[in-house]
CSV table of C-alpha atoms in Angstrom, one decimal:
chain,number,residue,atom,x,y,z
A,1,MET,CA,61.6,99.9,101.4
A,2,ASP,CA,63.3,96.5,99.9
A,3,GLU,CA,63.0,98.4,96.2
A,4,ALA,CA,64.9,101.2,97.7
A,5,VAL,CA,67.5,99.6,99.3
A,6,LEU,CA,68.3,96.8,96.8
A,7,SER,CA,68.4,100.2,94.5
A,8,THR,CA,70.8,102.1,96.3
A,9,ILE,CA,73.1,98.8,96.6
A,10,LYS,CA,73.0,98.2,92.6
A,11,ALA,CA,74.1,102.0,92.3
A,12,GLN,CA,76.8,101.6,94.9
A,13,LEU,CA,77.7,98.4,93.3
A,14,ASP,CA,77.6,99.8,89.7
A,15,LEU,CA,79.6,102.5,90.9
A,16,PHE,CA,82.7,100.3,92.4
A,17,VAL,CA,82.3,98.4,89.0
A,18,ASP,CA,83.0,102.1,87.3
A,19,MET,CA,85.7,102.7,89.5
A,20,GLN,CA,87.4,99.4,89.3
A,21,GLY,CA,87.3,99.7,85.5
A,22,SER,CA,89.0,102.9,85.7
A,23,LEU,CA,91.6,101.8,88.5
A,24,HIS,CA,92.4,99.0,85.9
A,25,GLN,CA,93.2,101.3,83.6
A,26,LEU,CA,95.3,103.7,85.6
A,27,LEU,CA,97.2,100.5,87.1
A,28,ALA,CA,98.4,99.2,83.7
A,29,MET,CA,99.5,102.7,82.7
A,30,LYS,CA,101.1,102.9,86.2
A,31,LYS,CA,102.5,99.0,86.4
A,32,ALA,CA,103.9,100.1,82.8
A,33,MET,CA,106.2,103.1,84.4
A,34,ALA,CA,106.8,100.8,87.3
A,35,LYS,CA,108.4,98.7,85.5
A,36,GLN,CA,110.2,101.0,83.3
A,37,SER,CA,111.9,102.4,86.7
A,38,GLY,CA,112.5,99.4,88.6
A,39,GLN,CA,110.8,100.2,91.4
A,40,LYS,CA,111.9,97.1,93.1
A,41,ASP,CA,115.4,97.0,92.6
A,42,GLU,CA,115.4,101.3,93.1
A,43,ILE,CA,114.4,99.9,97.0
A,44,LYS,CA,116.8,97.2,97.2
A,45,SER,CA,119.7,99.3,95.9
A,46,LEU,CA,118.2,102.7,98.6
A,47,LYS,CA,118.4,100.2,101.5
A,48,LYS,CA,122.3,99.4,100.6
A,49,LYS,CA,122.8,102.9,100.0
A,50,LEU,CA,121.8,103.7,103.1
A,51,ASP,CA,123.4,100.7,105.2
A,52,HIS,CA,126.4,102.1,103.7
A,53,LYS,CA,125.9,105.7,105.0
A,54,LYS,CA,124.6,104.5,108.5
A,55,GLY,CA,127.8,102.3,108.5
A,56,LEU,CA,129.8,105.6,107.5
A,57,PHE,CA,128.2,108.0,110.2
A,58,GLY,CA,128.7,105.2,112.9
A,59,GLY,CA,132.3,104.8,112.1
A,60,LEU,CA,133.0,108.8,111.8
A,61,TYR,CA,132.6,109.4,115.6
A,62,ARG,CA,135.5,106.4,116.4
A,63,ASP,CA,137.6,108.1,113.7
A,64,LEU,CA,137.3,111.7,115.7
A,65,ARG,CA,138.0,109.3,119.2
A,66,GLU,CA,140.8,108.0,117.7
A,67,GLY,CA,142.3,111.2,116.3
A,68,LEU,CA,142.2,110.2,112.8
A,69,ILE,CA,139.6,113.7,111.9
A,70,SER,CA,139.7,116.8,113.0
A,71,ASP,CA,136.4,118.3,115.1
A,72,GLU,CA,135.8,120.4,111.7
A,73,ASP,CA,136.5,117.7,109.7
A,74,TYR,CA,133.9,115.2,111.6
A,75,ALA,CA,131.4,118.3,111.7
A,76,GLN,CA,131.2,118.5,108.0
A,77,THR,CA,131.3,115.1,107.1
A,78,ARG,CA,128.7,114.4,109.7
A,79,GLU,CA,126.3,117.1,108.3
A,80,VAL,CA,126.9,115.9,104.6
A,81,ILE,CA,126.2,111.9,105.4
A,82,LEU,CA,123.1,113.3,107.9
A,83,ASP,CA,121.8,114.9,104.8
A,84,GLU,CA,122.4,112.3,102.5
A,85,ILE,CA,120.9,109.5,104.9
A,86,ASN,CA,117.5,111.8,105.9
A,87,ARG,CA,117.3,112.2,101.5
A,88,LEU,CA,117.6,108.5,101.4
A,89,GLU,CA,115.2,107.6,104.3
A,90,LYS,CA,112.7,110.1,102.4
A,91,GLN,CA,113.3,108.6,98.8
A,92,LEU,CA,113.0,105.2,99.9
A,93,SER,CA,109.5,106.1,102.2
A,94,GLU,CA,107.8,107.6,99.3
A,95,LEU,CA,108.8,104.5,97.3
A,96,GLU,CA,108.0,102.0,99.7
A,97,GLY,CA,104.7,103.8,100.8
A,98,THR,CA,103.8,104.0,96.8
A,99,THR,CA,103.3,100.2,96.7
A,100,THR,CA,102.1,99.7,100.6
A,101,ARG,CA,98.9,101.9,99.2
A,102,PHE,CA,98.9,99.8,96.0
A,103,GLU,CA,98.8,96.7,98.2
A,104,GLU,CA,96.2,98.1,100.1
A,105,GLN,CA,94.0,99.4,97.7
A,106,LEU,CA,94.0,95.6,95.8
A,107,ARG,CA,92.8,93.9,98.8
A,108,GLY,CA,90.3,96.3,99.1
A,109,GLU,CA,89.2,96.3,95.7
A,110,LYS,CA,89.5,92.0,95.8
A,111,LYS,CA,86.7,92.7,98.8
A,112,TRP,CA,84.5,94.6,96.9
A,113,ALA,CA,84.7,92.9,93.3
A,114,GLU,CA,83.5,89.6,95.7
A,115,LEU,CA,80.6,91.5,96.6
A,116,VAL,CA,80.1,92.7,93.3
A,117,LYS,CA,79.9,89.1,91.8
A,118,LYS,CA,78.2,87.6,94.4
A,119,TYR,CA,75.2,90.8,94.8
A,120,HIS,CA,75.1,92.4,91.2
A,121,ASN,CA,72.2,90.8,89.7
A,122,ALA,CA,70.2,90.1,92.9
A,123,THR,CA,66.8,90.6,92.0
A,124,GLU,CA,65.8,91.1,96.1
A,125,VAL,CA,67.3,92.2,99.3
A,126,THR,CA,68.2,89.3,100.8
A,127,ALA,CA,69.6,89.2,104.9
A,128,GLU,CA,73.1,88.0,104.0
A,129,MET,CA,73.0,90.9,101.3
A,130,VAL,CA,72.0,93.4,103.8
A,131,ASP,CA,74.6,91.8,106.3
A,132,ALA,CA,77.3,91.5,103.8
A,133,ILE,CA,77.1,95.2,102.3
A,134,ILE,CA,75.2,97.1,105.0
A,135,VAL,CA,76.5,98.3,108.7
A,136,SER,CA,73.2,100.3,109.2
A,137,MET,CA,69.8,102.0,107.9
A,138,LYS,CA,67.9,104.5,109.4
A,139,MET,CA,64.7,105.9,107.8
A,140,ASN,CA,64.8,110.0,108.3
A,141,ALA,CA,61.6,112.3,109.0
A,142,ASP,CA,61.6,113.3,105.8
A,143,SER,CA,60.6,109.2,104.5
A,144,SER,CA,64.4,109.2,102.7
A,145,LEU,CA,66.6,106.5,103.9
A,146,SER,CA,70.2,107.1,105.3
A,147,ILE,CA,72.5,103.8,104.3
A,148,GLU,CA,75.9,103.5,105.8
A,149,PHE,CA,77.8,100.8,103.7
A,150,ASN,CA,80.6,98.2,105.0
A,151,HIS,CA,84.0,98.6,103.5
A,152,MET,CA,83.5,101.9,102.7
A,153,ASP,CA,87.3,102.1,103.7
A,154,GLU,CA,88.4,100.0,100.8
A,155,PHE,CA,85.8,101.8,98.7
A,156,LYS,CA,87.3,105.2,99.7
A,157,ALA,CA,91.0,104.2,99.4
A,158,ILE,CA,90.1,102.9,95.5
A,159,TYR,CA,88.6,106.3,94.9
A,160,ASP,CA,91.7,108.0,96.5
A,161,THR,CA,94.2,105.6,94.4
A,162,ILE,CA,92.8,106.4,91.2
A,163,GLU,CA,93.4,110.5,91.9
A,164,ILE,CA,96.8,109.8,92.8
A,165,LEU,CA,97.3,107.5,89.6
A,166,ARG,CA,95.5,109.8,87.4
A,167,LYS,CA,98.1,112.7,88.1
A,168,GLU,CA,100.7,110.4,88.1
A,169,VAL,CA,100.1,109.3,84.8
A,170,ALA,CA,98.7,112.5,83.5
């Protein structure tokens, strides 16, 4: 059974190493693309525009109450400003979401990289290895072994990021 467990752990670690290589290539392409677009500057610019539009929106009702604009002008301007606020919020959310996804993915990748570094060349199963990599093991009725691995959320996040990056870079 130890051989089966060790073999399965090594296969999982090898899969991570392969995914990590693919991810690094795709991230390098993505970083180059992000640098060109100035993503951080764009986020700052969008936030500034959004604050400005919200300020305009806040002052719009005061202008109506003070008789500076008509009901018709208020309704039209309100609609235009709300549409622009919604557009800017959506754009900002997408940019920030991309940044957040990559940061989370990198944290997960570091966890897996530490496990790979520590256990990739193991020649036997140890309690420490099992505790670090495996949540549970179950011997099935057909004598097959089911293993649930730790950090599968991070592993899935890496896989999902690879798929997203492939689509974006392609």
